[in-house]
């Protein structure tokens, strides 16, 4: 039987507690009602998220014909919603809630507080949705953000088409896209007038990508090809392709022309300053971004020092493996770079090589599944498919990322890998990346909500605490190692340690860029010297940290906290400690602020210690 989340968190499965729960029911009902109302209020302005969750049907079917508004009015309305529900939550008597519900209330209160605090920075995208979606940012459109990049892939991979009405809804969304792009353009111009301008290299990349998209004939745009392909496959009669082309030509293309004009105007005023220190109140803004990215109270200076220290520790472990392989000359980074460039470790830089790499990732996932029973008792299915990052957005996309599956199970999680440059992916790096993005990482952690959605408040599917989500995925990389993934694969173990060191290095370069005024080149050179990764891959990563400051700090900070709590549980429980139970407690929180996670682990320690061995 699947363990219930609230049993994990609160230890409520006793006769004595049943009576107490009955007494607490009114306040608990008020809490759950508030959380459901909050989710509905937020999703009213997030129709794309409704589709992502598989909740755009029945009385919410109208959401399937809408895109998220990008207007300042929508964001102002969201802030008013956050304030209203923060007041409702504060009015509840926490002493009348059970431990699990107090954790829920604390988590949601933290999310609301972060969203409200972001409203102080009236530029870029510092909305609740961006903060909870790992994409709070100082600039509206960058090489990796903007409707022109996100909406085509969203419509292709998440907007389902089964009947003619679904295709009509697709076209309704496509008809809105030009207006959404124009809303972004208005905000770009407002920000430019206020001196909030992305670095020149960020703007060059964004302008280049959008220019290439704009130059693609309407008939070849993914927006058109997707609906034409899918309706044809299902024999859904209609002039879908022509109608989609008309929307692109009359609505999307003119909007892109206007956005390109605004970005070029900003580019004329841009310089190469990479960090948000250059903005008005930049120090306070970065402090907020770090609180969003890590859900801790750590300062930039503290995070920077943690990164330096852990970078050195991981360097020593990598050095030992390299020496064991007879590689002794040069720095750790230089020796790792030599392995990265070695053709025998690379897939061919052609279509066949890319297909081979995708097949390798699928096999890696299959090889991992038998190990899961030793890591967890949850028995999650966690279906996942592997896809290449679409070519039209690969220039600005992350190297690898995950889109969680829908709550109804109709769409599995999708693991995207950026194959623009095959030299970024020596074979020995791929098992760790795959563990991070799929199982036991993101796809596994996200599957708990999908496979227990009837037990989990809907708001938990909207909140995304970066420090927890990325911390778990980094911890999952460690689990993969601890449970034997690299017993006969020393280079795979090297790739795992390189990935860990890469995340430690992110603490250094992110804070270096935004608090210590490092240049882009300085950050690139430091991270290359630390990790031994290829220059173009490192440059893409540094540009990502410039576009979404603070987010990259959540990985290692979250990993460190999970390990700290695991060590504490092991020390206090001794022989009673079962790593499967610990892992399942963490996952079954569904994702909480790191400041709240300790409460869940303390409850696990208390009830496990009271049971005795066996």
Coordinates of C-alpha atoms in Angstrom, one line a residue:
X1 CA 0.0 0.0 0.0
X2 CA 1.3 3.5 -0.9
X3 CA 2.3 5.4 2.3
X4 CA 0.1 8.4 3.0
X5 CA 2.0 11.7 2.9
X6 CA 0.4 12.9 6.2
X7 CA 1.4 9.7 7.9
X8 CA 5.0 10.4 7.0
X9 CA 4.9 13.9 8.2
X10 CA 2.7 13.8 11.2
X11 CA 2.7 10.2 12.4
X12 CA -1.0 10.2 12.8
X13 CA -1.7 6.5 12.5
X14 CA -2.7 5.8 16.1
X15 CA -6.0 5.5 17.8
X16 CA -5.2 8.2 20.3
X17 CA -4.5 10.7 17.4
X18 CA -7.7 9.8 15.7
X19 CA -9.7 11.4 18.5
X20 CA -7.4 14.4 18.5
X21 CA -7.8 14.8 14.7
X22 CA -11.6 14.9 15.1
X23 CA -11.2 17.8 17.6
X24 CA -9.0 19.6 15.1
X25 CA -11.2 19.0 12.1
X26 CA -12.8 22.5 11.9
X27 CA -9.4 24.4 11.8
X28 CA -8.0 21.8 9.5
X29 CA -11.0 22.2 7.2
X30 CA -10.4 26.0 7.2
X31 CA -6.8 25.5 6.2
X32 CA -7.5 23.1 3.4
X33 CA -10.4 25.3 2.2
X34 CA -8.0 28.3 2.1
X35 CA -5.4 26.3 0.2
X36 CA -7.9 25.1 -2.4
X37 CA -9.3 28.7 -2.8
X38 CA -5.7 30.0 -3.2
X39 CA -4.9 27.4 -5.9
X40 CA -8.1 28.2 -7.8
X41 CA -7.4 32.0 -7.5
X42 CA -3.9 31.7 -8.8
X43 CA -4.7 29.2 -11.6
X44 CA -7.4 31.6 -12.8
X45 CA -4.5 33.7 -14.1
X46 CA -2.4 30.7 -15.1
X47 CA -4.2 28.8 -17.9
X48 CA -1.0 27.3 -19.2
X49 CA -0.3 25.8 -15.8
X50 CA -3.8 24.3 -15.8
X51 CA -2.9 22.6 -19.0
X52 CA 0.5 21.4 -17.7
X53 CA -1.3 19.9 -14.7
X54 CA -3.9 18.2 -16.9
X55 CA -6.7 20.3 -15.3
X56 CA -8.0 22.2 -18.3
X57 CA -11.2 20.2 -18.7
X58 CA -14.7 20.1 -17.3
X59 CA -15.6 23.4 -15.7
X60 CA -12.1 24.6 -16.4
X61 CA -12.2 23.8 -20.1
X62 CA -12.1 27.5 -21.1
X63 CA -8.5 27.6 -19.8
X64 CA -7.4 25.4 -22.7
X65 CA -8.1 28.3 -25.1
X66 CA -6.0 30.9 -23.2
X67 CA -2.4 31.8 -22.6
X68 CA -1.0 33.5 -19.5
X69 CA -1.3 37.2 -19.6
X70 CA 2.1 39.0 -19.4
X71 CA 0.6 42.4 -18.5
X72 CA 1.5 44.5 -15.4
X73 CA -2.2 44.5 -14.5
X74 CA -2.2 40.7 -14.2
X75 CA 0.9 40.7 -11.9
X76 CA -0.6 43.5 -9.8
X77 CA -3.8 41.4 -9.4
X78 CA -1.7 38.4 -8.4
X79 CA 0.1 40.4 -5.6
X80 CA -3.3 41.5 -4.2
X81 CA -4.3 37.8 -4.2
X82 CA -1.2 36.8 -2.4
X83 CA -1.7 39.5 0.3
X84 CA -5.4 38.5 0.8
X85 CA -4.5 34.8 1.3
X86 CA -1.6 35.6 3.5
X87 CA -4.0 37.3 5.8
X88 CA -6.4 34.4 5.7
X89 CA -3.6 32.0 6.6
X90 CA -2.4 34.2 9.4
X91 CA -5.9 34.2 10.9
X92 CA -5.8 30.4 11.5
X93 CA -5.0 29.1 14.9
X94 CA -1.9 27.1 14.3
X95 CA -2.1 25.4 17.7
X96 CA -5.3 23.7 16.5
X97 CA -3.5 22.2 13.4
X98 CA -1.8 18.8 13.4
X99 CA 1.9 18.7 12.7
X100 CA 1.5 17.9 9.0
X101 CA -0.9 20.7 8.5
X102 CA 1.4 23.2 10.3
X103 CA 4.1 22.2 7.8
X104 CA 1.7 22.8 5.0
X105 CA 0.7 26.2 6.3
X106 CA 4.3 27.2 6.9
X107 CA 5.3 26.2 3.4
X108 CA 2.5 28.1 1.7
X109 CA 3.1 31.1 4.0
X110 CA 6.7 31.2 2.9
X111 CA 5.7 31.0 -0.8
X112 CA 3.3 33.9 -0.3
X113 CA 5.9 36.0 1.6
X114 CA 8.4 35.5 -1.2
X115 CA 5.9 36.5 -3.9
X116 CA 4.8 39.6 -2.0
X117 CA 8.4 40.6 -1.3
X118 CA 9.2 40.3 -5.1
X119 CA 6.6 42.9 -5.8
X120 CA 9.0 45.5 -4.5
X121 CA 11.0 45.1 -7.7
X122 CA 8.9 46.6 -10.5
X123 CA 10.9 45.3 -13.4
X124 CA 11.7 42.0 -15.2
X125 CA 9.6 39.1 -13.9
X126 CA 9.5 38.8 -10.2
X127 CA 6.0 37.4 -10.0
X128 CA 4.8 34.6 -7.8
X129 CA 4.7 32.3 -10.8
X130 CA 8.3 33.1 -11.8
X131 CA 9.6 32.8 -8.2
X132 CA 7.9 29.4 -7.7
X133 CA 8.9 28.3 -11.3
X134 CA 12.6 28.7 -10.8
X135 CA 12.6 31.7 -13.3
X136 CA 12.5 34.9 -11.3
X137 CA 14.6 37.3 -13.4
X138 CA 15.5 40.9 -13.9
X139 CA 14.8 41.0 -17.6
X140 CA 11.6 40.3 -19.4
X141 CA 13.0 38.6 -22.5
X142 CA 16.4 36.9 -22.6
X143 CA 18.1 34.1 -24.5
X144 CA 16.1 31.6 -22.4
X145 CA 12.8 33.4 -21.5
X146 CA 10.0 34.9 -23.4
X147 CA 6.8 33.8 -25.0
X148 CA 8.4 33.3 -28.4
X149 CA 10.5 30.6 -26.9
X150 CA 8.2 29.0 -24.4
X151 CA 4.8 29.0 -26.1
X152 CA 5.6 27.0 -29.3
X153 CA 7.1 24.1 -27.2
X154 CA 4.3 24.3 -24.7
X155 CA 1.6 24.0 -27.4
X156 CA 3.5 21.2 -29.1
X157 CA 4.3 19.1 -26.0
X158 CA 1.6 20.0 -23.5
X159 CA -1.5 21.1 -25.3
X160 CA -3.2 17.8 -26.1
X161 CA -5.2 17.3 -29.3
X162 CA -7.7 14.5 -29.4
X163 CA -10.7 16.0 -31.1
X164 CA -11.6 19.0 -33.2
X165 CA -12.4 21.1 -30.1
X166 CA -8.8 20.7 -28.9
X167 CA -7.5 21.9 -32.2
X168 CA -9.8 24.9 -32.0
X169 CA -8.5 25.7 -28.6
X170 CA -4.9 25.4 -30.0
X171 CA -5.8 28.0 -32.6
X172 CA -7.4 30.2 -30.0
X173 CA -4.2 30.2 -28.0
X174 CA -2.1 30.9 -31.2
X175 CA -4.4 33.9 -31.9
X176 CA -3.5 35.3 -28.5
X177 CA 0.3 34.9 -28.9
X178 CA 0.9 38.1 -30.7
X179 CA -0.9 40.1 -27.9
X180 CA 1.2 38.3 -25.2
X181 CA 4.4 39.1 -27.1
X182 CA 3.3 42.7 -27.3
X183 CA 2.6 42.8 -23.5
X184 CA 6.2 41.7 -23.0
X185 CA 7.4 44.3 -25.4
X186 CA 5.6 47.0 -23.5
X187 CA 7.4 45.9 -20.3
X188 CA 10.8 45.8 -22.1
X189 CA 10.3 49.4 -23.1
X190 CA 9.2 50.4 -19.6
X191 CA 12.3 48.7 -18.1
X192 CA 14.6 50.2 -20.7
X193 CA 13.4 53.7 -19.8
X194 CA 14.1 52.9 -16.2
X195 CA 17.6 51.7 -16.9
X196 CA 16.9 48.0 -16.4
X197 CA 18.8 46.6 -19.4
X198 CA 20.2 43.2 -19.9
X199 CA 23.9 42.7 -20.6
X200 CA 24.8 43.2 -24.3
X201 CA 25.8 39.5 -24.7
X202 CA 22.4 38.4 -23.4
X203 CA 20.6 40.8 -25.8
X204 CA 22.7 39.7 -28.7
X205 CA 21.8 36.1 -28.2
X206 CA 18.1 36.9 -27.7
X207 CA 18.0 39.1 -30.8
X208 CA 19.8 36.5 -32.9
X209 CA 17.4 33.7 -31.9
X210 CA 14.3 35.8 -32.4
X211 CA 15.6 37.0 -35.8
X212 CA 16.1 33.4 -36.9
X213 CA 12.6 32.4 -35.7
X214 CA 11.2 35.4 -37.6
X215 CA 13.0 34.5 -40.8
X216 CA 11.5 31.0 -40.8
X217 CA 8.5 30.8 -43.2
X218 CA 5.1 30.6 -41.5
X219 CA 4.5 27.1 -43.0
X220 CA 7.7 25.8 -41.3
X221 CA 7.1 27.3 -37.9
X222 CA 6.6 24.8 -35.1
X223 CA 3.3 26.6 -34.3
X224 CA 2.0 25.5 -37.7
X225 CA 3.7 22.2 -38.1
X226 CA 2.6 20.9 -34.7
X227 CA -1.1 21.3 -35.3
X228 CA -0.9 20.1 -38.9
X229 CA 1.0 17.0 -38.0
X230 CA -1.2 16.0 -35.1
X231 CA -4.6 16.6 -36.7
X232 CA -3.5 14.7 -39.8
X233 CA -2.4 11.8 -37.6
X234 CA -5.8 11.6 -36.0
X235 CA -7.7 12.3 -39.2
X236 CA -9.3 15.4 -37.7
X237 CA -10.8 17.2 -40.7
X238 CA -10.3 21.0 -41.0
X239 CA -8.1 23.6 -42.5
X240 CA -5.9 23.7 -39.5
X241 CA -2.6 24.4 -41.2
X242 CA -3.9 27.4 -43.2
X243 CA -5.6 28.9 -40.2
X244 CA -2.4 28.5 -38.1
X245 CA -0.3 30.1 -40.8
X246 CA -2.7 33.0 -41.0
X247 CA -2.4 33.6 -37.3
X248 CA 1.4 33.5 -37.5
X249 CA 1.6 35.9 -40.4
X250 CA -1.0 38.4 -39.2
X251 CA -0.4 38.2 -35.4
X252 CA 2.9 36.6 -34.4
X253 CA 5.2 38.0 -37.0
X254 CA 4.2 41.7 -36.6
X255 CA 4.5 41.3 -32.8
X256 CA 8.0 39.7 -33.2
X257 CA 9.0 42.7 -35.3
X258 CA 7.9 45.1 -32.6
X259 CA 9.7 43.0 -29.9
X260 CA 12.9 42.9 -32.0
X261 CA 12.7 46.7 -32.3
X262 CA 12.4 47.1 -28.6
X263 CA 15.3 44.8 -27.9
X264 CA 17.5 46.6 -30.4
X265 CA 16.7 49.9 -28.7
X266 CA 17.7 48.3 -25.4
X267 CA 20.9 46.9 -27.0
X268 CA 21.9 50.4 -28.1
X269 CA 22.1 51.4 -24.4
X270 CA 23.5 48.1 -23.1
X271 CA 27.0 47.3 -21.8
X272 CA 28.8 44.1 -20.7
X273 CA 28.1 44.5 -16.9
X274 CA 26.9 41.0 -16.1
X275 CA 25.5 41.3 -12.5
X276 CA 22.3 42.8 -11.0
X277 CA 24.6 44.9 -8.7
X278 CA 24.3 47.5 -11.5
X279 CA 20.5 47.9 -10.9
X280 CA 18.9 50.4 -8.5
X281 CA 18.6 48.5 -5.2
X282 CA 20.6 45.7 -6.8
X283 CA 22.0 44.4 -3.5
X284 CA 18.5 44.0 -2.0
X285 CA 17.2 42.5 -5.2
X286 CA 19.9 39.9 -5.3
X287 CA 19.3 39.1 -1.6
X288 CA 15.6 38.4 -2.5
X289 CA 16.7 36.3 -5.5
X290 CA 18.9 34.2 -3.2
X291 CA 16.0 33.7 -0.7
X292 CA 13.9 32.5 -3.6
X293 CA 16.6 30.3 -5.0
X294 CA 17.7 28.7 -1.7
X295 CA 14.8 29.3 0.8
X296 CA 17.4 30.0 3.4
X297 CA 18.8 33.1 5.1
X298 CA 22.3 32.6 3.8
X299 CA 24.1 35.7 2.5
X300 CA 25.9 36.0 -0.8
X301 CA 29.2 36.1 1.1
X302 CA 28.3 32.9 3.0
X303 CA 27.2 31.1 -0.1
X304 CA 30.4 32.2 -2.0
X305 CA 32.6 30.7 0.8
X306 CA 30.7 27.5 0.9
X307 CA 31.3 27.1 -2.8
X308 CA 35.0 27.7 -2.5
X309 CA 35.4 25.1 0.3
X310 CA 33.3 22.4 -1.4
X311 CA 35.0 23.0 -4.7
X312 CA 38.4 22.2 -3.1
X313 CA 37.0 19.1 -1.4
X314 CA 35.6 17.7 -4.6
X315 CA 38.8 18.6 -6.5
X316 CA 40.7 16.2 -4.2
X317 CA 38.3 13.4 -4.8
X318 CA 38.5 13.9 -8.6
X319 CA 42.3 14.0 -8.4
X320 CA 42.4 10.5 -6.8
X321 CA 40.3 9.0 -9.5
X322 CA 42.3 10.6 -12.3
X323 CA 45.5 9.3 -10.7
X324 CA 44.0 5.8 -10.5
X325 CA 43.5 6.0 -14.3
X326 CA 47.2 6.9 -14.7
X327 CA 46.4 10.6 -15.5
X328 CA 48.8 12.6 -13.4
X329 CA 50.0 15.5 -15.5
X330 CA 48.3 18.9 -15.3
X331 CA 45.5 20.2 -13.1
X332 CA 42.4 18.3 -12.3
X333 CA 40.5 20.5 -14.8
X334 CA 43.1 20.0 -17.5
X335 CA 43.0 16.3 -17.1
X336 CA 39.2 16.2 -17.1
X337 CA 39.2 18.5 -20.2
X338 CA 41.4 16.0 -22.0
X339 CA 39.0 13.2 -21.2
X340 CA 36.1 15.4 -22.3
X341 CA 37.8 16.1 -25.7
X342 CA 38.8 12.5 -26.3
X343 CA 36.8 11.2 -29.3
X344 CA 36.4 7.8 -27.7
X345 CA 34.2 9.4 -25.0
X346 CA 32.0 11.4 -27.4
X347 CA 29.1 10.6 -29.6
X348 CA 29.3 11.5 -33.3
X349 CA 28.4 15.1 -34.1
X350 CA 25.6 14.1 -36.6
X351 CA 22.0 12.9 -36.5
X352 CA 23.1 9.3 -36.0
X353 CA 25.2 10.3 -33.0
X354 CA 22.4 12.3 -31.5
X355 CA 20.0 9.3 -31.9
X356 CA 22.7 7.1 -30.2
X357 CA 22.9 9.5 -27.3
X358 CA 19.2 9.5 -26.8
X359 CA 19.1 5.7 -26.9
X360 CA 21.9 5.7 -24.3
X361 CA 19.9 7.9 -22.0
X362 CA 16.9 5.6 -22.3
X363 CA 19.0 2.6 -21.5
X364 CA 20.5 4.4 -18.5
X365 CA 17.1 5.1 -17.1
X366 CA 16.1 1.4 -17.6
X367 CA 19.3 0.3 -15.8
X368 CA 18.5 2.6 -12.8
X369 CA 15.0 1.3 -12.2
X370 CA 16.0 -2.0 -10.5
X371 CA 18.0 0.0 -7.9
X372 CA 15.0 2.1 -6.8
X373 CA 13.6 -0.5 -4.4
X374 CA 16.8 -0.2 -2.3
X375 CA 16.4 3.6 -2.2
X376 CA 12.6 3.9 -1.5
X377 CA 9.5 2.0 -0.4
X378 CA 7.2 4.3 -2.4
X379 CA 7.0 2.1 -5.5
X380 CA 6.4 5.1 -7.7
X381 CA 6.1 4.5 -11.5
X382 CA 7.6 7.8 -12.6
X383 CA 7.2 7.4 -16.3
X384 CA 9.6 9.6 -18.3
X385 CA 10.5 10.1 -22.0
X386 CA 13.7 11.7 -23.4
X387 CA 13.6 14.4 -26.0
X388 CA 16.1 16.7 -27.6
X389 CA 15.8 20.4 -26.8
X390 CA 14.1 21.8 -29.9
X391 CA 16.6 23.2 -32.4
X392 CA 14.8 26.6 -32.6
X393 CA 15.4 27.3 -28.9
X394 CA 18.6 25.4 -28.2
X395 CA 20.9 28.5 -28.4
X396 CA 19.6 29.9 -25.2
X397 CA 18.2 26.8 -23.4
X398 CA 19.7 25.0 -20.5
X399 CA 21.9 22.0 -21.1
X400 CA 19.4 19.6 -19.6
X401 CA 16.0 20.1 -17.9
X402 CA 12.8 18.3 -16.9
X403 CA 9.1 19.1 -17.5
X404 CA 7.0 17.3 -14.9
X405 CA 4.2 15.1 -16.1
X406 CA 0.5 15.9 -15.7
X407 CA -1.4 15.1 -12.5
X408 CA -3.8 12.7 -14.4
X409 CA -0.9 10.7 -15.7
X410 CA -1.9 11.3 -19.3
X411 CA 1.5 13.0 -20.1
X412 CA 4.7 11.6 -18.6
X413 CA 7.6 13.7 -17.4
X414 CA 9.8 14.9 -20.3
X415 CA 13.6 15.0 -20.0
X416 CA 15.1 17.5 -22.4
X417 CA 18.8 17.4 -23.3
X418 CA 20.5 20.2 -25.4
X419 CA 22.3 18.6 -28.3
X420 CA 23.5 21.7 -30.1
X421 CA 27.1 20.8 -29.3
X422 CA 28.0 17.2 -28.9
X423 CA 31.3 18.1 -27.4
X424 CA 29.4 19.1 -24.2
X425 CA 28.4 15.5 -23.6
X426 CA 31.2 13.0 -23.1
X427 CA 29.6 9.7 -22.2
X428 CA 30.9 9.7 -18.6
X429 CA 28.8 12.8 -17.7
X430 CA 25.5 11.5 -18.9
X431 CA 24.6 8.9 -16.2
X432 CA 24.7 11.6 -13.5
X433 CA 22.7 14.2 -15.5
X434 CA 20.1 11.5 -16.2
X435 CA 19.9 10.6 -12.5
X436 CA 19.4 14.3 -11.7
X437 CA 16.7 14.9 -14.3
X438 CA 14.8 11.6 -14.2
X439 CA 15.1 8.8 -11.5
X440 CA 15.7 9.1 -8.7
X441 CA 15.8 12.8 -9.3
X442 CA 13.2 15.2 -10.7
X443 CA 10.9 12.8 -12.4
X444 CA 10.8 10.6 -9.3
X445 CA 10.3 13.4 -6.9
X446 CA 7.6 15.0 -9.1
X447 CA 5.9 11.6 -9.6
X448 CA 4.9 11.5 -5.9
X449 CA 2.5 14.4 -6.4
X450 CA 1.1 13.0 -9.6
X451 CA 0.6 9.5 -8.2
X452 CA -0.8 10.8 -4.9
X453 CA -2.6 13.9 -6.2
X454 CA -5.8 13.0 -4.4
X455 CA -4.0 13.3 -1.0
X456 CA -2.0 16.4 -1.8
X457 CA -3.4 20.0 -1.8
X458 CA -3.5 21.4 -5.4
X459 CA -1.4 24.4 -4.3
X460 CA 1.6 22.1 -3.8
X461 CA 1.6 21.5 -7.6
X462 CA 1.9 25.2 -8.2
X463 CA 4.6 26.0 -5.6
X464 CA 8.1 25.0 -6.6
X465 CA 10.8 25.6 -3.9
X466 CA 14.0 25.7 -5.9
X467 CA 16.3 24.8 -3.1
X468 CA 14.3 21.7 -2.3
X469 CA 13.6 20.6 -5.9
X470 CA 17.2 21.1 -7.1
X471 CA 18.6 19.9 -3.8
X472 CA 16.7 16.7 -4.1
X473 CA 17.9 16.1 -7.6
X474 CA 21.6 16.7 -6.6
X475 CA 21.0 14.3 -3.6
X476 CA 19.6 11.8 -6.1
X477 CA 22.9 12.0 -8.0
X478 CA 24.6 10.9 -4.8
X479 CA 22.1 8.1 -4.2
X480 CA 22.9 6.8 -7.7
X481 CA 26.5 6.6 -6.7
X482 CA 25.9 5.2 -3.2
X483 CA 23.7 2.4 -4.7
X484 CA 26.3 1.1 -7.1
X485 CA 25.9 3.0 -10.4
X486 CA 29.7 3.4 -10.8
X487 CA 31.1 0.3 -9.2
X488 CA 32.8 -0.7 -12.4
X489 CA 32.8 2.7 -14.1
X490 CA 35.6 5.0 -12.7
X491 CA 35.0 7.6 -15.4
X492 CA 31.3 7.6 -14.5
X493 CA 32.3 8.2 -10.9
X494 CA 34.5 11.1 -12.2
X495 CA 31.5 12.5 -14.1
X496 CA 29.5 12.3 -10.9
X497 CA 32.1 14.2 -8.9
X498 CA 32.5 16.7 -11.7
X499 CA 28.8 17.4 -11.6
X500 CA 28.9 17.9 -7.9
X501 CA 31.9 20.2 -8.3
X502 CA 30.1 22.1 -11.0
X503 CA 27.2 22.8 -8.6
X504 CA 29.7 24.0 -5.9
X505 CA 31.3 26.2 -8.5
X506 CA 27.9 27.7 -9.3
X507 CA 27.8 29.1 -5.7
X508 CA 31.0 30.9 -6.5
X509 CA 30.3 32.3 -9.9
X510 CA 26.6 33.3 -9.3
X511 CA 27.6 35.3 -6.2
X512 CA 30.7 36.4 -8.0
X513 CA 28.7 37.9 -10.8
X514 CA 25.9 39.5 -8.8
X515 CA 27.6 40.4 -5.5
X516 CA 31.3 40.7 -6.2
X517 CA 31.0 42.4 -9.7
X518 CA 32.8 39.7 -11.7
X519 CA 32.7 40.0 -15.4
X520 CA 31.3 37.4 -17.7
X521 CA 34.8 36.4 -18.9
X522 CA 36.0 36.1 -15.3
X523 CA 33.2 33.8 -14.4
X524 CA 33.7 31.6 -17.5
X525 CA 37.4 31.3 -16.9
X526 CA 36.9 30.4 -13.2
X527 CA 34.2 27.8 -13.9
X528 CA 36.3 26.2 -16.7
X529 CA 39.3 26.0 -14.5
X530 CA 37.3 24.4 -11.7
X531 CA 35.3 21.9 -13.7
X532 CA 37.1 21.0 -16.8
X533 CA 34.0 21.5 -18.9
X534 CA 34.0 22.8 -22.5
X535 CA 34.1 26.6 -23.0
X536 CA 30.9 26.8 -25.0
X537 CA 28.9 24.8 -22.4
X538 CA 30.3 26.9 -19.6
X539 CA 29.6 30.1 -21.4
X540 CA 26.0 29.1 -21.9
X541 CA 25.7 28.3 -18.2
X542 CA 27.2 31.6 -17.1
X543 CA 24.8 33.4 -19.4
X544 CA 22.0 31.5 -17.7
X545 CA 23.1 32.7 -14.3
X546 CA 23.1 36.3 -15.6
X547 CA 19.5 35.9 -16.8
X548 CA 18.2 34.1 -13.7
X549 CA 20.3 35.1 -10.8
X550 CA 20.3 33.1 -7.6
X551 CA 18.5 30.0 -9.1
X552 CA 21.8 28.1 -9.6
X553 CA 22.6 28.4 -5.9
X554 CA 19.7 26.3 -4.9
X555 CA 21.3 23.0 -6.0
X556 CA 24.2 22.7 -3.7
X557 CA 22.6 24.6 -0.8
X558 CA 19.6 22.2 -1.0
X559 CA 21.9 19.2 -1.3
X560 CA 23.9 20.3 1.7
X561 CA 20.8 20.7 3.8
X562 CA 19.3 17.3 2.9
X563 CA 22.7 15.7 3.8
X564 CA 22.9 17.6 7.1
X565 CA 19.4 16.3 8.0
X566 CA 20.3 12.8 7.0
X567 CA 23.4 12.8 9.1
X568 CA 21.4 14.0 12.1
X569 CA 18.7 11.3 11.6
X570 CA 21.4 8.6 11.3
X571 CA 23.1 9.9 14.5
X572 CA 19.9 10.0 16.5
X573 CA 18.3 6.8 15.3
X574 CA 21.3 4.5 14.9
X575 CA 20.2 1.0 14.0
X576 CA 16.6 2.3 13.6
X577 CA 17.6 4.4 10.6
X578 CA 16.5 3.2 7.2
X579 CA 17.6 5.3 4.3
X580 CA 14.5 4.3 2.4
X581 CA 12.3 5.8 5.1
X582 CA 14.4 9.0 5.2
X583 CA 14.2 9.4 1.4
X584 CA 10.5 8.8 1.4
X585 CA 9.9 11.4 4.1
X586 CA 11.7 14.0 2.1
X587 CA 9.9 13.1 -1.2
X588 CA 6.5 12.9 0.5
X589 CA 6.7 16.5 1.7
X590 CA 6.1 17.2 -2.0
X591 CA 8.6 20.0 -1.7
X592 CA 9.0 22.5 1.1
X593 CA 11.2 25.5 1.9
X594 CA 14.6 24.3 3.3
X595 CA 13.7 26.2 6.5
X596 CA 10.7 23.9 6.9
X597 CA 12.2 20.6 5.9
X598 CA 13.9 20.1 9.3
X599 CA 10.5 20.1 10.9
X600 CA 9.4 17.1 8.8
X601 CA 12.7 15.2 9.5
X602 CA 12.3 15.9 13.3
X603 CA 8.9 14.4 13.2
X604 CA 10.3 11.3 11.4
X605 CA 13.1 11.0 14.0
X606 CA 10.6 11.3 16.9
X607 CA 8.2 8.7 15.7
X608 CA 10.9 6.3 14.4
X609 CA 12.8 6.5 17.7
X610 CA 9.6 5.8 19.7
X611 CA 8.9 2.5 17.8
X612 CA 12.0 0.6 18.8
X613 CA 14.1 -1.6 16.5
X614 CA 12.2 -3.8 14.1

